[in-house]
Coordinates of C-alpha atoms and ligand atoms in Angstrom, one line a residue:
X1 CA 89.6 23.2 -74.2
X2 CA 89.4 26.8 -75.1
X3 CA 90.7 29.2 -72.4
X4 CA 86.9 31.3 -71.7
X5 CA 85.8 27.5 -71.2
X6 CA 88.4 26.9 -68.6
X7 CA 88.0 30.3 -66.1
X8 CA 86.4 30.5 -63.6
X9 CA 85.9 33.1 -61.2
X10 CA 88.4 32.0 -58.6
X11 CA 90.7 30.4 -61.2
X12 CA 92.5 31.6 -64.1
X13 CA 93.5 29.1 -66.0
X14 CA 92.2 26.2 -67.4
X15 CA 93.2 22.3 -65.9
X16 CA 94.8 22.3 -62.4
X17 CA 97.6 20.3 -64.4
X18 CA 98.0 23.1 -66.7
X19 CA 99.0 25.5 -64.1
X20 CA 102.9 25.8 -63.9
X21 CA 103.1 26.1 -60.2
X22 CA 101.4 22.7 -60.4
X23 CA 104.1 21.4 -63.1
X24 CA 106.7 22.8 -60.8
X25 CA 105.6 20.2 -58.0
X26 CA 105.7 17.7 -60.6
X27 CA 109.1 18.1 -61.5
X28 CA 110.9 18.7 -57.9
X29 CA 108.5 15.2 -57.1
X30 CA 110.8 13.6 -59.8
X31 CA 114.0 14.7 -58.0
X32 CA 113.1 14.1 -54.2
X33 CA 110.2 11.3 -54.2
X34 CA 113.5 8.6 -53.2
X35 CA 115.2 10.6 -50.2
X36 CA 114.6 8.8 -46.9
X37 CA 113.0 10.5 -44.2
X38 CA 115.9 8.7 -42.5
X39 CA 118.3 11.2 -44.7
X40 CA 116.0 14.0 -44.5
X41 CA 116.0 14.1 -40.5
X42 CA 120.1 13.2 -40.4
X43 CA 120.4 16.5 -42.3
X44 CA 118.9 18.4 -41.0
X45 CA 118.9 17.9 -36.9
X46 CA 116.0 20.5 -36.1
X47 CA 113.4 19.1 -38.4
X48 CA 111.4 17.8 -35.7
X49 CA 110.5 21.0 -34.3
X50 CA 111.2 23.6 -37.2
X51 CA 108.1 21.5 -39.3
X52 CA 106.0 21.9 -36.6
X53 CA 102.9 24.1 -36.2
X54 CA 100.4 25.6 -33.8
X55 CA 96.9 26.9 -32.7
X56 CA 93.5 26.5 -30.8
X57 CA 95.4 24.0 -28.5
X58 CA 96.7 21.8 -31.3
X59 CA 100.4 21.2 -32.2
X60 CA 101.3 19.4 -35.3
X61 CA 104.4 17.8 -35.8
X62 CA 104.3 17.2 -39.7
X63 CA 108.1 16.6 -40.0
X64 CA 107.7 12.6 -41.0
X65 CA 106.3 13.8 -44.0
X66 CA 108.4 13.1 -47.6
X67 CA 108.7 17.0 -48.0
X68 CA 111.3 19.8 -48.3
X69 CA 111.3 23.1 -47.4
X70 CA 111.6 23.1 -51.0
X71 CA 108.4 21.3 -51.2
X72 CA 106.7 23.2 -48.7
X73 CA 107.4 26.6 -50.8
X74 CA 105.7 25.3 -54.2
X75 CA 102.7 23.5 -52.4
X76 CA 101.7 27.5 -50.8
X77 CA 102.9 28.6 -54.1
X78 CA 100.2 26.3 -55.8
X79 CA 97.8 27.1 -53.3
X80 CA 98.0 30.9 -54.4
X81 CA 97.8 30.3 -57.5
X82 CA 94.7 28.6 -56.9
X83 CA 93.3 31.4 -55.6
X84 CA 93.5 30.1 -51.9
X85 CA 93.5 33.5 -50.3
X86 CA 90.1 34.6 -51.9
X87 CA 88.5 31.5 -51.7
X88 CA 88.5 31.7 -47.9
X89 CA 87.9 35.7 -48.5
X90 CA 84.9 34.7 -50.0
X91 CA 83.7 31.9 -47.7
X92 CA 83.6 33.9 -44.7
X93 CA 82.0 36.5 -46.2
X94 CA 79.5 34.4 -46.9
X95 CA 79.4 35.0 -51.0
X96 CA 77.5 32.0 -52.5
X97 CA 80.7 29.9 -53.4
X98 CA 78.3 26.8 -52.8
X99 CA 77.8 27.4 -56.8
X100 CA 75.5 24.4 -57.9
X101 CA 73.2 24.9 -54.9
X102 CA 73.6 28.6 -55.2
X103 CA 74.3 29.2 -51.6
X104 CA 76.7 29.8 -49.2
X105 CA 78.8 27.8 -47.1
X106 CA 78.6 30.2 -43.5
X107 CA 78.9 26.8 -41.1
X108 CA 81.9 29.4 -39.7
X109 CA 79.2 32.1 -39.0
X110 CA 77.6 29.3 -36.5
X111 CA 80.4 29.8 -33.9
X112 CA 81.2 33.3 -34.3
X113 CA 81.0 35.0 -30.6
X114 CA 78.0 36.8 -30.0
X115 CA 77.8 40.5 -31.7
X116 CA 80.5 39.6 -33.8
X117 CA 80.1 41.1 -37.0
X118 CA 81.1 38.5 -40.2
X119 CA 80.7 41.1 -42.8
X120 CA 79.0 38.4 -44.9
X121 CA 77.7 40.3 -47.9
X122 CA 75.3 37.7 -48.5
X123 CA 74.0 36.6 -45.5
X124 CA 73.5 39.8 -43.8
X125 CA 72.9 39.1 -39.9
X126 CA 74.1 35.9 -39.6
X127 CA 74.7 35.8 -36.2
X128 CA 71.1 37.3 -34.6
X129 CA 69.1 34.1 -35.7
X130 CA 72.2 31.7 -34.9
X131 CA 72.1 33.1 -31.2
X132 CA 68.7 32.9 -31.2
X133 CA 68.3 29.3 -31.8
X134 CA 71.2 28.8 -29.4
X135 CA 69.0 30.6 -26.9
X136 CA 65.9 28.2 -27.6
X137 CA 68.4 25.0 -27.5
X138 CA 69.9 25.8 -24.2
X139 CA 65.8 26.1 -22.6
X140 CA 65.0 22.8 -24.0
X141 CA 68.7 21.1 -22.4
X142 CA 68.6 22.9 -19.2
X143 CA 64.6 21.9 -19.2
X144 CA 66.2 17.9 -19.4
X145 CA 69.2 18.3 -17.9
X146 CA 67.1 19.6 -14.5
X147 CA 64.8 17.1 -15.1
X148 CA 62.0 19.7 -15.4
X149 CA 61.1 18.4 -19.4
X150 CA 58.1 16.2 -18.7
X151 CA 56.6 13.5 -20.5
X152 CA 52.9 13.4 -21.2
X153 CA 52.0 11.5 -18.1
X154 CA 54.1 13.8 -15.8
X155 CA 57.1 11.8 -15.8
X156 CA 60.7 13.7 -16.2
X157 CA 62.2 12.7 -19.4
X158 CA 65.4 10.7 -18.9
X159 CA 65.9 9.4 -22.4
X160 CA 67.1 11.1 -25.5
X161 CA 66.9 9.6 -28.9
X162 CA 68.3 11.6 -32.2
X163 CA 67.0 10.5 -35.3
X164 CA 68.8 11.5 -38.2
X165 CA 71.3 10.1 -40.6
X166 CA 74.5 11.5 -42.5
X167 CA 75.4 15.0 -40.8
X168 CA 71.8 14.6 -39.2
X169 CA 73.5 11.6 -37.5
X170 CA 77.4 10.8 -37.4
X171 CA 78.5 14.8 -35.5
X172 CA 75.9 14.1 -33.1
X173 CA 77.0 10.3 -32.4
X174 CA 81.0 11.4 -32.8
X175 CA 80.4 14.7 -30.5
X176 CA 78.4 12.7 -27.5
X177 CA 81.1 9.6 -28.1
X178 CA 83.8 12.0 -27.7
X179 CA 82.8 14.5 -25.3
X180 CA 81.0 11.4 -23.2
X181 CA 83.4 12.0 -20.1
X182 CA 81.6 15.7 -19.7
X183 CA 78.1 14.2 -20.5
X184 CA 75.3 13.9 -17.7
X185 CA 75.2 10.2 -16.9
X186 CA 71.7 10.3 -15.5
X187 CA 70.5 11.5 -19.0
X188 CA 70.6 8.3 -21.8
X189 CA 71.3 8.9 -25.4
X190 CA 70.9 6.9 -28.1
X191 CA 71.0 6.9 -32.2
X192 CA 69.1 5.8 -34.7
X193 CA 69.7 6.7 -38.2
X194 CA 69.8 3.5 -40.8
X195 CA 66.5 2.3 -41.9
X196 CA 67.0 -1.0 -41.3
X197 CA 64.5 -1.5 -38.6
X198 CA 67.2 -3.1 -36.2
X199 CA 68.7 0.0 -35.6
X200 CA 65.3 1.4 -34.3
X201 CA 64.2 -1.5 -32.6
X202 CA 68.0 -1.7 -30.9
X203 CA 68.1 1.6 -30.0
X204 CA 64.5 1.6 -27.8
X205 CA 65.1 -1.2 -26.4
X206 CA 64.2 -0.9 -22.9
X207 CA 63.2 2.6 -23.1
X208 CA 59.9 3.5 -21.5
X209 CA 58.1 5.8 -24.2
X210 CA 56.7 8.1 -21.0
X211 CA 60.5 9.0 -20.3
X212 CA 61.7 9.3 -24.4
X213 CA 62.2 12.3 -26.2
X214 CA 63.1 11.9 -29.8
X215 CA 64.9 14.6 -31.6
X216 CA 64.0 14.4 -35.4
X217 CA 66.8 16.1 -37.0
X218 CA 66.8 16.3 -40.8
X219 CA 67.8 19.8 -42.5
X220 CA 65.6 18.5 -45.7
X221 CA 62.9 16.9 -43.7
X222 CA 62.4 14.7 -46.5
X223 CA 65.4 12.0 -45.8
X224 CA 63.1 8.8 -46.6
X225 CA 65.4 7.0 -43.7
X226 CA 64.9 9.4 -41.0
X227 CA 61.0 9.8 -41.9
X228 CA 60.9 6.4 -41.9
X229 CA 62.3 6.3 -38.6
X230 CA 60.7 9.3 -37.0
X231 CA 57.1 7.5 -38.0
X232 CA 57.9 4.3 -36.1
X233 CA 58.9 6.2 -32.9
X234 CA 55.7 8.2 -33.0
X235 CA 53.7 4.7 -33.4
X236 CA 56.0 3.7 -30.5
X237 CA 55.2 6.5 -28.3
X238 CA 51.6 6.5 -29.0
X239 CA 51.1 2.5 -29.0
X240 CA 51.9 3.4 -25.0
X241 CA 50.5 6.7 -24.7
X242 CA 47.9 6.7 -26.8
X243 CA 47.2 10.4 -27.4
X244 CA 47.9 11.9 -30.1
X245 CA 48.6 15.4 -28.3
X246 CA 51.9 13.4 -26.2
X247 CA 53.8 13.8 -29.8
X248 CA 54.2 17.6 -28.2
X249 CA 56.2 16.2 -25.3
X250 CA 57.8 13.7 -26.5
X251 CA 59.3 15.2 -30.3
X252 CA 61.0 18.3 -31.1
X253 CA 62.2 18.7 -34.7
X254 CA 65.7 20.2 -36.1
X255 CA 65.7 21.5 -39.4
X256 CA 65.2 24.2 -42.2
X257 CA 61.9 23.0 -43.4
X258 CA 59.1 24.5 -41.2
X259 CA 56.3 23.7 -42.8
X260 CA 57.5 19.6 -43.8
X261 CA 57.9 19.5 -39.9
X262 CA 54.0 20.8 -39.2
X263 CA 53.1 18.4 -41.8
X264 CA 55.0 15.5 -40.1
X265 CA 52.5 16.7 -37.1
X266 CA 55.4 18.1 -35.0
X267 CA 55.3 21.6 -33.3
X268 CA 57.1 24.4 -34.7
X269 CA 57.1 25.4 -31.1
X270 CA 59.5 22.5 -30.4
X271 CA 61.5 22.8 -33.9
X272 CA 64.9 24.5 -33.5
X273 CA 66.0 25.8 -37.1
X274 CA 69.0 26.3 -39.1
X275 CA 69.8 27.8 -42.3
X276 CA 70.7 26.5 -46.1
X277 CA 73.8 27.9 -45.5
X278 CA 74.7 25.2 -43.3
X279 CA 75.8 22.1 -45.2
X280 CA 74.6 18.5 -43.6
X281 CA 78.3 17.4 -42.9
X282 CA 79.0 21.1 -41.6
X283 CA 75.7 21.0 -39.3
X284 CA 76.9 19.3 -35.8
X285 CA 77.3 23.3 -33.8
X286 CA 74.2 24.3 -35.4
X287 CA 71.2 23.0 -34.1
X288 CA 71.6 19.9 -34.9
X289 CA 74.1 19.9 -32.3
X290 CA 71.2 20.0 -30.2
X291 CA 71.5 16.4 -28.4
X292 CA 75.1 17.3 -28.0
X293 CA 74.3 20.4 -26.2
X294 CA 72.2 18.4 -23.8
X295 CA 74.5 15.6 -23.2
X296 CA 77.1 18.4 -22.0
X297 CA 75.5 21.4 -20.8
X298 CA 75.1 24.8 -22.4
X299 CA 78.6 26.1 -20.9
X300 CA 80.8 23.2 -22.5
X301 CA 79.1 23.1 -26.1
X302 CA 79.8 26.7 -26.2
X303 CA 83.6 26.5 -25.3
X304 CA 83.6 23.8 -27.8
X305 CA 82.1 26.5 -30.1
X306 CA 84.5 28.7 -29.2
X307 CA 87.2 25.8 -30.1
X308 CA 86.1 25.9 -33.4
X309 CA 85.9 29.5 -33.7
X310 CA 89.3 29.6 -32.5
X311 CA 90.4 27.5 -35.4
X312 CA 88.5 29.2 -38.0
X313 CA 90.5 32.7 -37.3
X314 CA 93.7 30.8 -37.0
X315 CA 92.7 29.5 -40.5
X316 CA 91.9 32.7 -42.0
X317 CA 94.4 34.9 -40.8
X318 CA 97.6 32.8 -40.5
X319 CA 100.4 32.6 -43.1
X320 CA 100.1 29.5 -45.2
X321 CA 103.4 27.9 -44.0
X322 CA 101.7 28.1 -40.0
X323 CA 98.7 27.6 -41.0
X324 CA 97.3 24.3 -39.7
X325 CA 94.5 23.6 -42.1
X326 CA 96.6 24.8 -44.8
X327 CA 99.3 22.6 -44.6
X328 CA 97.5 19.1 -43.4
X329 CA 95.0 20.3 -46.5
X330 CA 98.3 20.6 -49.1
X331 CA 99.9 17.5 -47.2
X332 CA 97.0 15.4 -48.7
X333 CA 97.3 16.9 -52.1
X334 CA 101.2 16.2 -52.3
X335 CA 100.4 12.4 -51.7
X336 CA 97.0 12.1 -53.5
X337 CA 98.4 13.7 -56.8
X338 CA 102.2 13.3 -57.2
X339 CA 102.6 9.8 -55.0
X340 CA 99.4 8.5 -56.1
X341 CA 98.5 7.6 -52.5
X342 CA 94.7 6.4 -52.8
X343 CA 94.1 7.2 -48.6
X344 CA 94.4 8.6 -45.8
X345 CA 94.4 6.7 -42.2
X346 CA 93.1 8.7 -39.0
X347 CA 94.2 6.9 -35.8
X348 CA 93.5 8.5 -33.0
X349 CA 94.6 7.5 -29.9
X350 CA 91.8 7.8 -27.5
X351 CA 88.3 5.4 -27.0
X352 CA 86.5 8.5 -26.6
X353 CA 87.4 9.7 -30.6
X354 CA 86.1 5.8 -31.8
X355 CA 83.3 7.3 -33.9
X356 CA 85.7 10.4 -35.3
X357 CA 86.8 8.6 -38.0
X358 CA 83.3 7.6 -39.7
X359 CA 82.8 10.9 -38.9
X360 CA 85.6 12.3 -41.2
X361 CA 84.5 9.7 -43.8
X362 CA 81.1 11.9 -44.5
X363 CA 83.1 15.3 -44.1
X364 CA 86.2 14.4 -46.5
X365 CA 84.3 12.2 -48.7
X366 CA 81.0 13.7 -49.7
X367 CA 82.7 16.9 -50.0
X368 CA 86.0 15.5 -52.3
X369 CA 84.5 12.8 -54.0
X370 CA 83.8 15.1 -56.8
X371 CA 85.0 14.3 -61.0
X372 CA 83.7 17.7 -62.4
X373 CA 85.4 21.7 -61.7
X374 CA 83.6 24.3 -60.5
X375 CA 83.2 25.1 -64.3
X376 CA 81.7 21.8 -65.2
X377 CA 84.7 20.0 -66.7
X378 CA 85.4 16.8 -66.4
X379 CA 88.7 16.0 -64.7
X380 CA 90.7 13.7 -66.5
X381 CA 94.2 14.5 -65.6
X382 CA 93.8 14.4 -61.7
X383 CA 93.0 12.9 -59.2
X384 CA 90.9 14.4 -56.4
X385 CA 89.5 13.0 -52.6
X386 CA 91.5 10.3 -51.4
X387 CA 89.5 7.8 -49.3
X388 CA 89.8 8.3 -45.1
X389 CA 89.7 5.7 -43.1
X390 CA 90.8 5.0 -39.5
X391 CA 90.2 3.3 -36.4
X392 CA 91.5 4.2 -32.8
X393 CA 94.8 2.9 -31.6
X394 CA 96.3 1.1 -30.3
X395 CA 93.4 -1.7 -31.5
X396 CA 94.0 -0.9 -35.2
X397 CA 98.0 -2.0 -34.7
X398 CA 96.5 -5.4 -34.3
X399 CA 94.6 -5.2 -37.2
X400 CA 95.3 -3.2 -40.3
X401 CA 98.8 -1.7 -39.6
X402 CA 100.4 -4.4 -40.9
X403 CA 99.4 -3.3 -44.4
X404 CA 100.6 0.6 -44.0
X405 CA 104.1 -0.9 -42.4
X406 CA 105.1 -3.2 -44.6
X407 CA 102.0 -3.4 -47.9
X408 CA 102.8 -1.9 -51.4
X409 CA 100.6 0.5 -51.0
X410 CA 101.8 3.9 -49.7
X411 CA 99.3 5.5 -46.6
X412 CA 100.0 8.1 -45.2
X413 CA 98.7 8.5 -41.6
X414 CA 97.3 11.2 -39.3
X415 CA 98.0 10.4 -35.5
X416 CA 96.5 11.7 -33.2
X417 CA 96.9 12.1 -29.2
X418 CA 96.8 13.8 -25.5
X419 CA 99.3 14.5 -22.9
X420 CA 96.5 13.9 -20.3
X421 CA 93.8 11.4 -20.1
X422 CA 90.5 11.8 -18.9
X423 CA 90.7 8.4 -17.1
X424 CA 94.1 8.1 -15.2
X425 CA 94.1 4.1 -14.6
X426 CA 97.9 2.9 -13.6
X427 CA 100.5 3.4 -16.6
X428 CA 97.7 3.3 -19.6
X429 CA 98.2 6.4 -20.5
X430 CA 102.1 6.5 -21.1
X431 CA 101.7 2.8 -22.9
X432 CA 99.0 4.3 -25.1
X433 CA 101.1 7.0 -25.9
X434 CA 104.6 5.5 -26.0
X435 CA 102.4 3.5 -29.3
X436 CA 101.6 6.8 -30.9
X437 CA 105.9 8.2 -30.8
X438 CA 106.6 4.5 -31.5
X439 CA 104.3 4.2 -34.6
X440 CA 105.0 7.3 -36.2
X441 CA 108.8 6.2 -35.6
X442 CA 108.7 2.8 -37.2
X443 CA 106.7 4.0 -40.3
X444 CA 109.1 7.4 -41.0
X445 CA 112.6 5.5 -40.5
X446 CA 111.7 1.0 -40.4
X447 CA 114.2 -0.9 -39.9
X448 CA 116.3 -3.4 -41.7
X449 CA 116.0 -7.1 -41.8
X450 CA 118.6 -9.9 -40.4
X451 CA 120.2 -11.7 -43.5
X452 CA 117.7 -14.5 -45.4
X453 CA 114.8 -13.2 -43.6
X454 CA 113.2 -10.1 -45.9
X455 CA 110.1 -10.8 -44.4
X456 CA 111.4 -8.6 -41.4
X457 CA 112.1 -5.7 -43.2
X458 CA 110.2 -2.5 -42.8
X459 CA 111.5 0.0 -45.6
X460 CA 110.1 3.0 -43.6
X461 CA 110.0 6.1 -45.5
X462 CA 105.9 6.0 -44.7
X463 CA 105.0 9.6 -44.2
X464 CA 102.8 10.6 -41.2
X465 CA 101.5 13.6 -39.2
X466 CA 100.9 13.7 -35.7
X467 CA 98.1 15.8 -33.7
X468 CA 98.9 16.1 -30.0
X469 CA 96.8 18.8 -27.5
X470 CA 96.8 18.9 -23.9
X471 CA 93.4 16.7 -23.0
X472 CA 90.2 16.0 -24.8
X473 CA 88.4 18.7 -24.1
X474 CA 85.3 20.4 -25.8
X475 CA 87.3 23.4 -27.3
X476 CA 89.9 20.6 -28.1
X477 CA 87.1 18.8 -30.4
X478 CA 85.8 21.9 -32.1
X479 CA 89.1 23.0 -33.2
X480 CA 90.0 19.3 -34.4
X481 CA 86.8 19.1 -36.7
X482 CA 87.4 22.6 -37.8
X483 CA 91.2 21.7 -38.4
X484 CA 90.0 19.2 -40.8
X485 CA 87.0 21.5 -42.3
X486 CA 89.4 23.5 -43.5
X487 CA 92.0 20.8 -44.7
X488 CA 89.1 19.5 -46.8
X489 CA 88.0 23.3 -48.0
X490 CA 92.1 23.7 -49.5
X491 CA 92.0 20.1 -51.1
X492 CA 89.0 21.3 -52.5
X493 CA 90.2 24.9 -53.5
X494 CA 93.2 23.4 -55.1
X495 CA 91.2 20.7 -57.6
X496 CA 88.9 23.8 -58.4
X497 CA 85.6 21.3 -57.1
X498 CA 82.7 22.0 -55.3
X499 CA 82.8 21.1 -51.5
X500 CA 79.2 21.9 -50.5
X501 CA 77.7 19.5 -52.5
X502 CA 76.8 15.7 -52.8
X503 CA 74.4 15.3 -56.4
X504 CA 76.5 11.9 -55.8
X505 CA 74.3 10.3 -53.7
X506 CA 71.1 11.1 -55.3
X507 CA 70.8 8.1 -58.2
X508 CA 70.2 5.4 -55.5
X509 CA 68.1 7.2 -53.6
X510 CA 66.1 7.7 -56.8
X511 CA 66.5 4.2 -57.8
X512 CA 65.2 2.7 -54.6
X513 CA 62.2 4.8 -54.6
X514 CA 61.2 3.1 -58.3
X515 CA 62.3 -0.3 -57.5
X516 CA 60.5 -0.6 -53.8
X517 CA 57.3 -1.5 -54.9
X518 CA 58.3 -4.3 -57.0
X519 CA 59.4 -5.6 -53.9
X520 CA 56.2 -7.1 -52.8
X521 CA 55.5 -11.0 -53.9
X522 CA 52.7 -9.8 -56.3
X523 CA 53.9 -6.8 -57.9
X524 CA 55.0 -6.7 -61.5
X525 CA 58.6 -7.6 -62.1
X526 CA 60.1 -4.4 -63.8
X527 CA 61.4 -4.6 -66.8
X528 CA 65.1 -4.1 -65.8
X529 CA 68.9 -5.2 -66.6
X530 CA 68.9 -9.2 -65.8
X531 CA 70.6 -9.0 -62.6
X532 CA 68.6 -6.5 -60.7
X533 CA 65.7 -8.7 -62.1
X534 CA 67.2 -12.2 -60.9
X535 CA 67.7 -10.1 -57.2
X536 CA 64.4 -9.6 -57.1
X537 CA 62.9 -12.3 -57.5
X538 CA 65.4 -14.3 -55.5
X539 CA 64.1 -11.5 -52.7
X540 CA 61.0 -12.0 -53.0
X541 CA 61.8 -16.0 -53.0
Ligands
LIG601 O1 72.6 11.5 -48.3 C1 73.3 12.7 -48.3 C2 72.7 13.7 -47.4 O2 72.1 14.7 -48.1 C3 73.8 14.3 -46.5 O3 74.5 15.3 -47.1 C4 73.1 14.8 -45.3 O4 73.9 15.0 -44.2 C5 72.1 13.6 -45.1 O5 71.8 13.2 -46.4 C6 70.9 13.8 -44.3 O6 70.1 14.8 -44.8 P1 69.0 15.5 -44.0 O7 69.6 16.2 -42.8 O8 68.3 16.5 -44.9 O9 68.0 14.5 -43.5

């Protein structure tokens, strides 16, 4: 590869592996990837609290990780050399670093305080339309939440149902999971977002369509799943109310589409916008957010706003080796590259966070799940996203942990937990947490079997971080989404990719689109490879 080929405007040098500071990493991996954590922590007696970190309410104890201060010193190195630093420079400034879409990635701009300028060159007044919208949002959820929405035959609406699917879907679903305990019980929510017609037919069941207001959100308005969806509610609504002016009072739309919306026969009086600048997986405190904001009122979705903004300046103006985001974001690089560790597990300890891990999945995923640079090469000598996975403990210790204490695979874990619960029931709390310290424990330093019976063993030596705030509160939740925004914006920084986009999931999209109509009995059977042929017509029996 010539060396013009390999710059880029962030980067100067060709391959991440070329870079010496990434070399460096390679060779002090070779000298320290044996040492025990049990070593590590026996010299070194205030490791525990030394490699620990702070902000926006969240402390993280990332001493059970297989690092060095040594280790910690060429990981920042690497991610200046990278260009780390002017990378976040130039995504708060809003320069179009979104480079195959050709737009910028401002999602930080959405929770910005009010008047606050962003000095984003390319997005002049972010923050007047964002406000705006917020404005509109909290009419419409006061409206519900006081019960003074009404349905077309007078009734209050009671019922709110988001269609969507992707970001349209899974911050929505994680945010009213998580932030349930502040949510207005009178009000129902539900979630539709696959196309399989179960989903829809599940999630109306026993709804009366006089007291149901969907909320179509789709930033494309052209997802075939949500259309799909947002056609059967209207034949729903109107099989009851069977007027085709009720779709005023009983849809509003979220998305950047306008005119796709008016065509879909929707109001643009009742659509709350956004902006291209808002990724999907980056959407759920834009307007998207909107069933969220109704669930918990407009005063707790904006101090969980203000949680993420909290976050976002701790991100850009902290030193590397305090900076949250930073280090969980070159904690996943040290294992996915030099260990060759293929995940990550998120455990959080708290029902209320269930859904946080498919949440993650989208935001890690479709943003690292990427094989080209930002100039179009091929990577070949790297590895980039590692898969995230997770459940919430302590059900996942009776399940899966088995593998990451005592499998051949290394997986290194994120914990994550509260000093207070939202539900004080007996000593549940202290035995849920006692799991957490006891987890993290057993994986770092194991144990060693009785004599004959090696099945007991537990090397240890499995590296973990732990996440632990005060109680889960809104702020609490913005700031841990925009903790792990940020980790995934350094990954991506630091394998030169593209986080803002997802041309990965476009071929099956496409692909369905031809093949559905060969579906049908009488249809011509296309002339395809034989096993897509033999599905079909076993299908269509
Ligand atoms: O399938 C990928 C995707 O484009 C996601 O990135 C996005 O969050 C989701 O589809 C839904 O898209 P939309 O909000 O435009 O319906």
């Amino acid at each position: 590869m010539s060396a013009e080929k390999g710059k880029n405007k962030f980067q100067g040098i060709f391959m991440l592996t070329d870079r010496l500071s990434y070399q460096a990493l390679e060779a002090h991996y070779q000298q320290i990837h044996k040492r025990h954590l049990r070593d590590l922590f026996k010299e070194d007696a205030g490791r525990g609290e030394r490699m620990s970190a702070e902000a926006a309410g969240l402390y993280l104890d990332y001493s059970k990780n297989r690092i060095t201060g040594e280790t910690l010193r060429l990981l920042t190195a690497l991610a200046d050399d990278c260009g780390l630093r002017e990378r976040i420079d130039a995504m708060f400034r809003g320069d179009k670093i979104n480079v195959t879409e050709g737009r910028s990635a401002l999602h930080t701009a959405l929770r910005a305080p009010r008047g606050r300028c962003l000095a984003a060159a390319a997005v002049p007044d972010a923050g007047k339309p964002v406000h705006k919208v917020l404005s509109r949002m909290a009419k419409l959820a006061n409206q519900l939440r006081a019960g003074e929405w009404l349905g077309f035959t007078g009734k209050p609406i009671c019922n709110i149902v988001n269609i969507g699917i992707g970001g349209s879907d899974l911050g929505p679903v994680m945010a009213y999971e998580a932030l349930r305990r502040y949510s207005k019980r009178k009000l129902k929510f539900r979630f539709v977002s696959n196309v399989d017609g179960t989903d829809f037919k599940e999630a109306t069941r026993g709804l009366s369509p006089e007291k149901t207001l969907f909320i179509v959100a789709s930033k494309t308005f052209e997802t075939l799943e949500t259309l799909t969806n947002a056609e059967s509610a209207k034949e729903w609504t109107l099989k009851k109310l069977r007027n085709p002016a009720a779709v005023a009072r009983h849809f509003v739309a979220v998305s950047t589409a306008e005119k796709k919306v008016a065509a879909f026969g929707i109001d643009t009086k009742n659509m709350f916008g956004f902006w291209d600048w808002v990724g999907g997986r980056y959407s759920m405190d834009s307007a998207i957010g909107l069933s969220t904001m109704i669930a918990i009122g407009v005063k707790h979705f904006s101090e969980m706003l203000d949680g993420f903004h909290a976050m976002d300046e701790h991100f850009r103006t902290t030193p590397w080796e305090r900076n949250l985001p930073v280090l969980m974001g070159l904690l996943t690089v040290w294992y996915n590259n030099f260990f060759g560790a293929q995940t990550v597990a998120v455990l959080p300890y708290d029902q209320y966070l269930k859904r946080f891990p498919a949440y993650l999945q989208q935001l890690t995923m479709e943003s690292t799940g990427k094989g080209v640079t930002l100039d179009g090469e091929a990577i070949a000598t790297y590895q980039t996203g590692p898969i995230f996975w997770g459940e919430p403990g302590t059900n996942g210790q009776h399940s899966f942990y088995q593998l990451i204490h005592q499998g051949t695979k290394l997986v290194p874990c994120d914990f994550i937990g509260f000093r207070k619960t939202l539900n004080p029931l007996g000593r549940h709390h202290d035995l849920l947490m006692a799991n957490v310290f006891a987890q993290s424990k057993a994986l770092a330093f194991g144990q060693v079997a009785p004599a004959g019976e090696p099945y007991r063993n537990f090397e240890g030596n499995r590296p973990s971080n732990t996440i632990l705030a005060e109680k889960l509160t809104p702020a609490i939740l913005g700031a841990l989404v925009a903790l792990y925004e940020h980790s995934v914006f350094t990954q991506g920084v630091v394998w030169n990719i593209n986080p803002f986009d997802q041309y990965g999931v476009q071929l099956g999209k496409v692909l369905a689109e031809e093949l559905l109509p060969s579906l049908s009995k009488n249809a011509r059977l296309p002339k395809d490879d034989s096993s897509t042929v033999a599905l079909l017509r076993k299908y269509r029996g």
